[in-house]
Short mmCIF file of C-alpha atoms and ligand atoms in Angstrom, two decimals:
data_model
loop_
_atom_site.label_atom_id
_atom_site.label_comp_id
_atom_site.label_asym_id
_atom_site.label_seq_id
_atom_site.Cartn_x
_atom_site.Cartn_y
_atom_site.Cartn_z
CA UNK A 1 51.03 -81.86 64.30
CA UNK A 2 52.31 -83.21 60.62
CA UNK A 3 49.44 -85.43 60.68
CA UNK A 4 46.71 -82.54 61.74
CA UNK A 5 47.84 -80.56 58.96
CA UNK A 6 47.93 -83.46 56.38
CA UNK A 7 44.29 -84.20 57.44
CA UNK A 8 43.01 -80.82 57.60
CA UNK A 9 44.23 -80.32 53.83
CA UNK A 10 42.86 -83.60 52.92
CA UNK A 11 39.53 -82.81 53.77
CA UNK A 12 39.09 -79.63 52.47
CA UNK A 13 40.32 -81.42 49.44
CA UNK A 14 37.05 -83.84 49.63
CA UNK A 15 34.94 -80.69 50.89
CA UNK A 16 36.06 -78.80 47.85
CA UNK A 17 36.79 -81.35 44.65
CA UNK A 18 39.51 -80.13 42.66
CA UNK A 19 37.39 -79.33 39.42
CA UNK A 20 34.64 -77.82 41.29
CA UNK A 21 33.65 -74.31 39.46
CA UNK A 22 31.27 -71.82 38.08
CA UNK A 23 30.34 -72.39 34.63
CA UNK A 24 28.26 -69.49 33.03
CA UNK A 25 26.67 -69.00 29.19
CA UNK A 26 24.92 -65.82 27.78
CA UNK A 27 22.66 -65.62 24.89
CA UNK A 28 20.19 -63.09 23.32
CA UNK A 29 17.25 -65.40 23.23
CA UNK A 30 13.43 -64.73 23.03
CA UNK A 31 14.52 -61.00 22.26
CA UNK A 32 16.34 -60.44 25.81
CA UNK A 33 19.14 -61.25 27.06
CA UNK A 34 19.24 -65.09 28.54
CA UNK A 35 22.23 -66.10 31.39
CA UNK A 36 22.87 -69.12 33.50
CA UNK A 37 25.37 -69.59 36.22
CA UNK A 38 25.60 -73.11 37.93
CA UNK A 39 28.37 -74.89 40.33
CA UNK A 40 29.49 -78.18 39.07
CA UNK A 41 32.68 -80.62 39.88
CA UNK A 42 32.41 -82.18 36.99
CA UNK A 43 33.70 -79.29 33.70
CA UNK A 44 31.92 -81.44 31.08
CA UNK A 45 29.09 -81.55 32.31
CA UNK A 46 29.06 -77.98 33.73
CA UNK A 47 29.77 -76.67 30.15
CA UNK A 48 26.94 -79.29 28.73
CA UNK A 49 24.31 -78.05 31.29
CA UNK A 50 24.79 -74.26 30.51
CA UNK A 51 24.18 -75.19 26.64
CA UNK A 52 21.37 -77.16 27.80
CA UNK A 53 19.85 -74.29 28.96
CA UNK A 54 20.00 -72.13 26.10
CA UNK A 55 18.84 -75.33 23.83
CA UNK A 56 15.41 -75.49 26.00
CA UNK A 57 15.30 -71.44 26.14
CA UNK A 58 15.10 -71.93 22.27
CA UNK A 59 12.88 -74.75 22.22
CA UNK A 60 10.33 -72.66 24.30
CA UNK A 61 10.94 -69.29 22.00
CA UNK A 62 10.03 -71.70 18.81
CA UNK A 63 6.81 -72.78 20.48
CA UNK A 64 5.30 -69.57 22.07
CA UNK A 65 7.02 -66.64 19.83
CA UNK A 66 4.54 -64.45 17.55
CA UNK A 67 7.60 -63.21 15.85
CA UNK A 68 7.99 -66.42 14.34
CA UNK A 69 5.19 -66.93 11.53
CA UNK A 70 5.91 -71.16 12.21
CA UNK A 71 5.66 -71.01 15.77
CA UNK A 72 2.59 -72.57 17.02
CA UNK A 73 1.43 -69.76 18.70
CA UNK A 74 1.38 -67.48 15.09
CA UNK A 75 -0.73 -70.78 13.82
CA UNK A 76 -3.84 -70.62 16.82
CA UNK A 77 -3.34 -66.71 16.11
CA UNK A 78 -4.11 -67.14 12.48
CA UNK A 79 -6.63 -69.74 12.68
CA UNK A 80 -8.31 -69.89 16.23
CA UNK A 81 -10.91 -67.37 15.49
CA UNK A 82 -12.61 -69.38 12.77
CA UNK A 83 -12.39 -73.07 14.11
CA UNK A 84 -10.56 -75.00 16.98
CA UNK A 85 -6.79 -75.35 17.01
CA UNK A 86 -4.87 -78.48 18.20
CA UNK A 87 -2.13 -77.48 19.98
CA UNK A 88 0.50 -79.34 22.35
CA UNK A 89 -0.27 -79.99 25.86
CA UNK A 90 2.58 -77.66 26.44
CA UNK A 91 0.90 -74.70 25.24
CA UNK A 92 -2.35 -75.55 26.36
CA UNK A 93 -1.36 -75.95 30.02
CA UNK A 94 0.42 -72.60 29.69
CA UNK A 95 -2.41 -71.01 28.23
CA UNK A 96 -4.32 -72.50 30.73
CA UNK A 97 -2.48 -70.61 33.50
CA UNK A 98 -2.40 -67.39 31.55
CA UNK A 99 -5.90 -67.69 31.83
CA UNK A 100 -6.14 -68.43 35.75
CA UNK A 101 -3.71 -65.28 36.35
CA UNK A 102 -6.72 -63.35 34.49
CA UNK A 103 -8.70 -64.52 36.44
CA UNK A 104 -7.11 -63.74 39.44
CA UNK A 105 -6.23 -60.22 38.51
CA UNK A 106 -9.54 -59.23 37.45
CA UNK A 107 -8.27 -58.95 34.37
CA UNK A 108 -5.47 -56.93 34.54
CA UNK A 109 -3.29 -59.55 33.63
CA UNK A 110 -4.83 -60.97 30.23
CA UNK A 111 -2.87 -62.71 27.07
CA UNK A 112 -5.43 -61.23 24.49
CA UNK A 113 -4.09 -57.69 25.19
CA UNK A 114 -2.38 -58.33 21.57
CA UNK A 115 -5.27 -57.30 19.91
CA UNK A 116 -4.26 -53.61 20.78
CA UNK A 117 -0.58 -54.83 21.72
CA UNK A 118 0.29 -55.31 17.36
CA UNK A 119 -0.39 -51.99 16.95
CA UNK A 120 2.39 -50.91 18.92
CA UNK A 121 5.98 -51.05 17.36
CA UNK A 122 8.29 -49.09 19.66
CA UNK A 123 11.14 -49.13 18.73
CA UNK A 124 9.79 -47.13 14.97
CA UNK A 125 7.30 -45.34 17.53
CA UNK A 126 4.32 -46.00 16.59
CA UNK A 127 1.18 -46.72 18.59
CA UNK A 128 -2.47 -47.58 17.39
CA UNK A 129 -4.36 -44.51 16.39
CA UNK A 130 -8.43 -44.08 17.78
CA UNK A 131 -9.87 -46.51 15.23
CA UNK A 132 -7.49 -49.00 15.36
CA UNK A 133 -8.08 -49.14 19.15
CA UNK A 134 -11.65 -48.86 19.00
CA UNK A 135 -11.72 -52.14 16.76
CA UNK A 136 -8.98 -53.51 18.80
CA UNK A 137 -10.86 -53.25 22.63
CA UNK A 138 -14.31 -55.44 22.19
CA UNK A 139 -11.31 -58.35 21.26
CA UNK A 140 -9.28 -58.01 24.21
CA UNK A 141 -11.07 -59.88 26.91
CA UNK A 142 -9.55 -63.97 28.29
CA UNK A 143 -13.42 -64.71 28.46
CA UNK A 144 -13.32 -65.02 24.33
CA UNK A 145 -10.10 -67.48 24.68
CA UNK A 146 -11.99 -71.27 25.18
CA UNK A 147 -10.02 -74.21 25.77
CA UNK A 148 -10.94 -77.96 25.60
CA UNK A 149 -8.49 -79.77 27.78
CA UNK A 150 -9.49 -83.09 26.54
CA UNK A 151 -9.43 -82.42 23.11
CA UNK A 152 -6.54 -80.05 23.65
CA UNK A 153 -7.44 -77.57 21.29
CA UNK A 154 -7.95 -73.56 21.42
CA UNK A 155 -10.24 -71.48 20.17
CA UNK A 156 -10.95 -67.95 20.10
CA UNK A 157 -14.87 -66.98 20.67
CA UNK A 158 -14.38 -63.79 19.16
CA UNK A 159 -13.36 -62.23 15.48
CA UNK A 160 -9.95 -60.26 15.71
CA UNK A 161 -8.97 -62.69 18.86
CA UNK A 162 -5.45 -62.52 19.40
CA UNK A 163 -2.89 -63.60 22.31
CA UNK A 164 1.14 -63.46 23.33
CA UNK A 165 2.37 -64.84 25.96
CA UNK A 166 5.19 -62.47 26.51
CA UNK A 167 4.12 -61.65 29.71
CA UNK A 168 4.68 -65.60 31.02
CA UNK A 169 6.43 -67.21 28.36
CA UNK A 170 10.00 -66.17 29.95
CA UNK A 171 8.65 -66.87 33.65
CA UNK A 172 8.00 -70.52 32.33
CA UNK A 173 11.00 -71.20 30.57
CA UNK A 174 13.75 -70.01 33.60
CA UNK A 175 11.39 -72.24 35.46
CA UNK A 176 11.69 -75.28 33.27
CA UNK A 177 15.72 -74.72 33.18
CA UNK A 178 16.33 -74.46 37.26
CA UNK A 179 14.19 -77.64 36.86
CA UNK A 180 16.40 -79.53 34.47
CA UNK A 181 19.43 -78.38 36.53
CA UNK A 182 17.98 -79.63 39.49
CA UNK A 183 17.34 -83.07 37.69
CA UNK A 184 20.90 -83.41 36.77
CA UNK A 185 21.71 -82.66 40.37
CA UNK A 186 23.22 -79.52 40.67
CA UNK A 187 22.34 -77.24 43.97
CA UNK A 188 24.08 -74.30 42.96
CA UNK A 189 22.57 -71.76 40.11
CA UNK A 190 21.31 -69.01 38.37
CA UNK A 191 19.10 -68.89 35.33
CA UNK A 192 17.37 -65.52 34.20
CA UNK A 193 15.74 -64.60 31.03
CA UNK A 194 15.69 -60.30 30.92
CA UNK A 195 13.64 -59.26 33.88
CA UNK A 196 12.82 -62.77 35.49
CA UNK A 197 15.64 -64.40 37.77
CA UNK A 198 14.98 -67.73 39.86
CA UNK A 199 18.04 -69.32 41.97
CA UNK A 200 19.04 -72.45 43.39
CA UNK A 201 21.37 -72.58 46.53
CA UNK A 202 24.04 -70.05 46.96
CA UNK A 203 26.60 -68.20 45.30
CA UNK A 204 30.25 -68.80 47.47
CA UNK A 205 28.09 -69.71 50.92
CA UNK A 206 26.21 -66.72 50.88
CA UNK A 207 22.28 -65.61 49.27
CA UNK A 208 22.59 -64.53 45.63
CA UNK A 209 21.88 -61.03 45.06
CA UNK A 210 19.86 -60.03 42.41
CA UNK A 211 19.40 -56.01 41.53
CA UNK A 212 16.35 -53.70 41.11
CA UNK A 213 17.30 -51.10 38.38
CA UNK A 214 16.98 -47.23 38.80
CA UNK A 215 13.69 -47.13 36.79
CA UNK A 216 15.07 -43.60 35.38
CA UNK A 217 18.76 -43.51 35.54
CA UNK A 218 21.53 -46.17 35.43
CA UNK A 219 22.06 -47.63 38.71
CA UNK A 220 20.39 -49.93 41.18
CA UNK A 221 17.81 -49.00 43.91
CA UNK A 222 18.38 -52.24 45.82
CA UNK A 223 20.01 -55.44 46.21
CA UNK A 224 17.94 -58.30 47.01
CA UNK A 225 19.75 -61.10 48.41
CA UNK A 226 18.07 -64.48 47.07
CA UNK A 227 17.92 -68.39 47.35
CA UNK A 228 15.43 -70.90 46.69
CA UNK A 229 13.69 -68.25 44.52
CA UNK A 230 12.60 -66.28 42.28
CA UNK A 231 12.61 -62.38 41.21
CA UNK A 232 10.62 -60.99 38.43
CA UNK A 233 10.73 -57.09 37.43
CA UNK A 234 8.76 -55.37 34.64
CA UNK A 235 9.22 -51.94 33.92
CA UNK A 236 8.26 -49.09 31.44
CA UNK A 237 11.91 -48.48 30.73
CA UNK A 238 12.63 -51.94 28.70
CA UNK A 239 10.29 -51.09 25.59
CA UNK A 240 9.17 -47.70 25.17
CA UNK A 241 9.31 -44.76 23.00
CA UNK A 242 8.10 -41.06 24.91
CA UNK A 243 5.90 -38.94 22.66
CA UNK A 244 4.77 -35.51 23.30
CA UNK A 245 6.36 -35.73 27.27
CA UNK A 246 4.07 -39.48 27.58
CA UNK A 247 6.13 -42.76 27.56
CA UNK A 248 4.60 -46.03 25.46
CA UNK A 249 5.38 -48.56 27.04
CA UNK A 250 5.10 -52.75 26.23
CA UNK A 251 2.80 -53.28 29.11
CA UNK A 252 -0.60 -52.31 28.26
CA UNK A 253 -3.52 -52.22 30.45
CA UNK A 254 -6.21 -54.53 28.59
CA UNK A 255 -9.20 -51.48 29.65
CA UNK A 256 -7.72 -48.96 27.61
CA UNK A 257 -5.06 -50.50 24.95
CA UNK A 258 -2.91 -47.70 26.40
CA UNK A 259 -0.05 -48.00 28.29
CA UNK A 260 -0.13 -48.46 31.99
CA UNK A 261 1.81 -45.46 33.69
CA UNK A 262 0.48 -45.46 37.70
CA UNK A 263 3.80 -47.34 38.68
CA UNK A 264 7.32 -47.46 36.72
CA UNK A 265 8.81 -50.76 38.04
CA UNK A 266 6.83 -53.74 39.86
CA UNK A 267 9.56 -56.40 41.39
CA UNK A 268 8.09 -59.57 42.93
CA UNK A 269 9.55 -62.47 44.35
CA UNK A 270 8.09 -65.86 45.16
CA UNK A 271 8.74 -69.67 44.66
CA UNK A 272 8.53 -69.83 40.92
CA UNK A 273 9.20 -67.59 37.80
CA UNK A 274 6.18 -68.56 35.90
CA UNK A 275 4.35 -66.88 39.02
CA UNK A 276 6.44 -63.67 39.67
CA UNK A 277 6.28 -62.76 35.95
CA UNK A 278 2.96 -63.51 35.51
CA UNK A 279 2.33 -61.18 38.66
CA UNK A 280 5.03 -58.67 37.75
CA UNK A 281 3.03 -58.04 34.98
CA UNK A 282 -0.10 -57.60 36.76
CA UNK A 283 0.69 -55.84 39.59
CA UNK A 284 2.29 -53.24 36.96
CA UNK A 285 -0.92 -52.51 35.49
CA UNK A 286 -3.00 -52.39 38.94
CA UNK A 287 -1.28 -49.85 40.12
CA UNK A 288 0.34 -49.58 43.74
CA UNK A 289 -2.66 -49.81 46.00
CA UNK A 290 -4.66 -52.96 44.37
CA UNK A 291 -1.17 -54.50 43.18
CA UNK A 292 -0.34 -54.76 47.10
CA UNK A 293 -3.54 -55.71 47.90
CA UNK A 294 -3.04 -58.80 45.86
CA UNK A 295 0.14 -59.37 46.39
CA UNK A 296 -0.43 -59.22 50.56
CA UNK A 297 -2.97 -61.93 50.04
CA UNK A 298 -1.07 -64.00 48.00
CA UNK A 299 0.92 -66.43 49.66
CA UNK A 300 5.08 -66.91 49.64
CA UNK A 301 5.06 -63.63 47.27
CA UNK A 302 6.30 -60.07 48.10
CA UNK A 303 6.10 -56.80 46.12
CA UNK A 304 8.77 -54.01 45.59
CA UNK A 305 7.41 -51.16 43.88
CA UNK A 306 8.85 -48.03 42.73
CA UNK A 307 5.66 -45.42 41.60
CA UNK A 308 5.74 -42.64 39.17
CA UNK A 309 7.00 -40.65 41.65
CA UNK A 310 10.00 -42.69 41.95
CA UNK A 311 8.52 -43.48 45.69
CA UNK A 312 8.91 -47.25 47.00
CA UNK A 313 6.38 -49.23 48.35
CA UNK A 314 6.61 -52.82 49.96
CA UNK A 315 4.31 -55.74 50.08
CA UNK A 316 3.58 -56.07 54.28
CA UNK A 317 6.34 -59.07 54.06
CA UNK A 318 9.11 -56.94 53.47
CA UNK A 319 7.69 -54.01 55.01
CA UNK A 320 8.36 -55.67 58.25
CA UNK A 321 11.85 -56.06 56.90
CA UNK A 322 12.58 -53.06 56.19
CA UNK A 323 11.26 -51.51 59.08
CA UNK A 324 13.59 -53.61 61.22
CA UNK A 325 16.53 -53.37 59.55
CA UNK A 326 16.97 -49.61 58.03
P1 ADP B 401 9.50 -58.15 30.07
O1 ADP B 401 8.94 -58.81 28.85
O2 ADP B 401 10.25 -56.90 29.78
O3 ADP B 401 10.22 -59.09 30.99
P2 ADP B 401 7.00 -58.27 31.48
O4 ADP B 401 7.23 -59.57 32.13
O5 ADP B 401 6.31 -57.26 32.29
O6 ADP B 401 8.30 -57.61 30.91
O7 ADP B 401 6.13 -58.58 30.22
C1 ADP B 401 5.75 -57.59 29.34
C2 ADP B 401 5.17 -58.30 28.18
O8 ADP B 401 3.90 -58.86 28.56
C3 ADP B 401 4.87 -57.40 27.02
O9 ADP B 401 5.97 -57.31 26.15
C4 ADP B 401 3.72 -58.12 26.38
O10 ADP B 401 4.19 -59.18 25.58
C5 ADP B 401 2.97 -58.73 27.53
N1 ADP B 401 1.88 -57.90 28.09
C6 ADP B 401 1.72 -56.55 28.03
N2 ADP B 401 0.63 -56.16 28.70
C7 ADP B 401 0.08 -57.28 29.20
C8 ADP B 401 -1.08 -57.55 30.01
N3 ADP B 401 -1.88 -56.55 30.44
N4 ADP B 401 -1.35 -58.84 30.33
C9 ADP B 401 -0.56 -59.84 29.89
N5 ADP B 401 0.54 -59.67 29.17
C10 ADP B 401 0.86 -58.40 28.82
MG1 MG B 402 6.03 -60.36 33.63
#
């Protein structure tokens, strides 16, 4: 009986090591708010991974911000438009799937929306007035952005050609940090970068669970539980000023230069960040009937999205879901 007991403690000793615990950081990086959570038995390197983290969350802000006149981004913004740019094979490849996204959206998703998108400062409340747009909209179009992979250089086809990547750039880097966790062999994690989330494993044996905000009050419409993936939400409620009863939002629809207001929040989940923010993005500017149109025939990708009515809609994948399980 002794011995029983002896061996049953023993091996939940060796199932659970003695150091074996969460280790979390939290940073305001690339102008959100940046967290990681990961499971290690080892506390040195738990604490060393979480820093790691934030180090390659900063190394990827450096590269791609336009808030930072040195960045290289601010240098192919500044010069692109009269000859080609050399840039690193980072940026180009990033670029490069910017650019695919476009083309898969018809345009709705499309990195040279910054054209009209500087105009815009909302936290002083200001938006482009008619002739700043009408100069700005002939610019915005991912046709004018031309890219020679084996030269790797950028260059804009167009005068007043501008991009930001802000609607990737995060997806990317929480990508590129669940990847370097997974390297150093940990099974167990969180990273997420404002409105894009991607997991590893579990949290305590059971799915992660990752909230959708209230898009109009505090609270949360709906837990999703999570692993293996990824969670992106955009929403009119992160960046916005409301003028005259009309809300200005940071998501822009590249037709107009205005803000796009058919939805208020767009959640998607899938494999990969880079892919549910690029697609957050989009689907919030198509709207609810073409966003779940591509979203239903796009593969290992689901939609949650919450209109201007405050209705919900669901991507046929979780339809089925929620149908079964009210
Ligand atoms: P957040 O930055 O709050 O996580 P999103 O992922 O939806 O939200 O990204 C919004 C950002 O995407 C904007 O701040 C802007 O940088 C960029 N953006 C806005 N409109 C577009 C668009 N039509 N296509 C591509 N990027 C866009
Ligand atoms: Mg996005």
């Amino acid at each position: 009986m002794r011995n029983n007991v002896i061996t049953f403690l023993l091996g939940l000793l060796l199932t659970f090591p003695v150091h074996a615990d969460w280790y979390r950081e939290e940073a305001a990086i690339m102008g959100t708010a940046v967290s990681v959570e990961l499971w290690s038995d080892k506390p040195a390197e738990g604490r060393a991974l979480t820093q790691s983290v934030l180090d390659e969350m900063r190394r990827i802000d450096r590269l791609m911000s336009t808030w930072r006149a040195d960045s290289e981004i601010s240098r192919v913004n500044a010069q692109a438009a009269s000859r080609p740019v050399t840039v690193s094979r980072e940026l180009l490849t990033l670029i490069e799937r910017a650019l695919a996204y476009s083309v898969m959206t018809d345009g709705a998703f499309d990195i040279t929306y910054a054209s009209a998108g500087k105009h815009y400062d909302y936290r002083a409340g200001i938006k482009p007035d008619a002739g700043q747009l009408a100069e700005a909209l002939p610019a915005i179009d991912y046709r004018h952005v031309s890219l020679d992979k084996h030269n790797a250089t950028i260059r804009f086809l167009r005068e007043g050609g501008r991009i930001d990547l802000g609607g990737i750039a995060k997806g990317y880097a929480v990508d590129r940090c669940i990847e370097l966790l997974a390297g150093a062999g940990i099974t167990h994690a969180l990273v997420s970068a404002g409105g894009d989330t991607r997991v590893m494993g579990k949290r305590w044996q059971r799915p992660w669970q990752v909230g959708i905000r209230d898009p109009r009050k505090d609270g949360i419409v709906s837990m999703i539980p999570l692993e293996d993936a990824a969670i992106s939400t955009s929403g009119d409620y992160e960046r916005y000023f409301d003028q005259a009863g009309v809300r200005y939002h940071h998501i822009l629809n590249p037709g107009t230069g205005d803000s796009a207001r058919e939805v208020h929040s767009a959640s998607i989940i899938g494999n990969h960040s880079i892919d549910t923010d690029a697609l957050s993005t989009s689907v919030f500017v198509l709207g609810v009937e073409k966003g779940l149109a591509l979203i239903n025939r796009t593969a290992d990708t689901e939609a949650i999205i919450i209109d201007n009515h405050g209705l919900m809609h669901y991507s046929d994948g979780l339809a089925r879901v929620v149908k079964n399980n009210p």
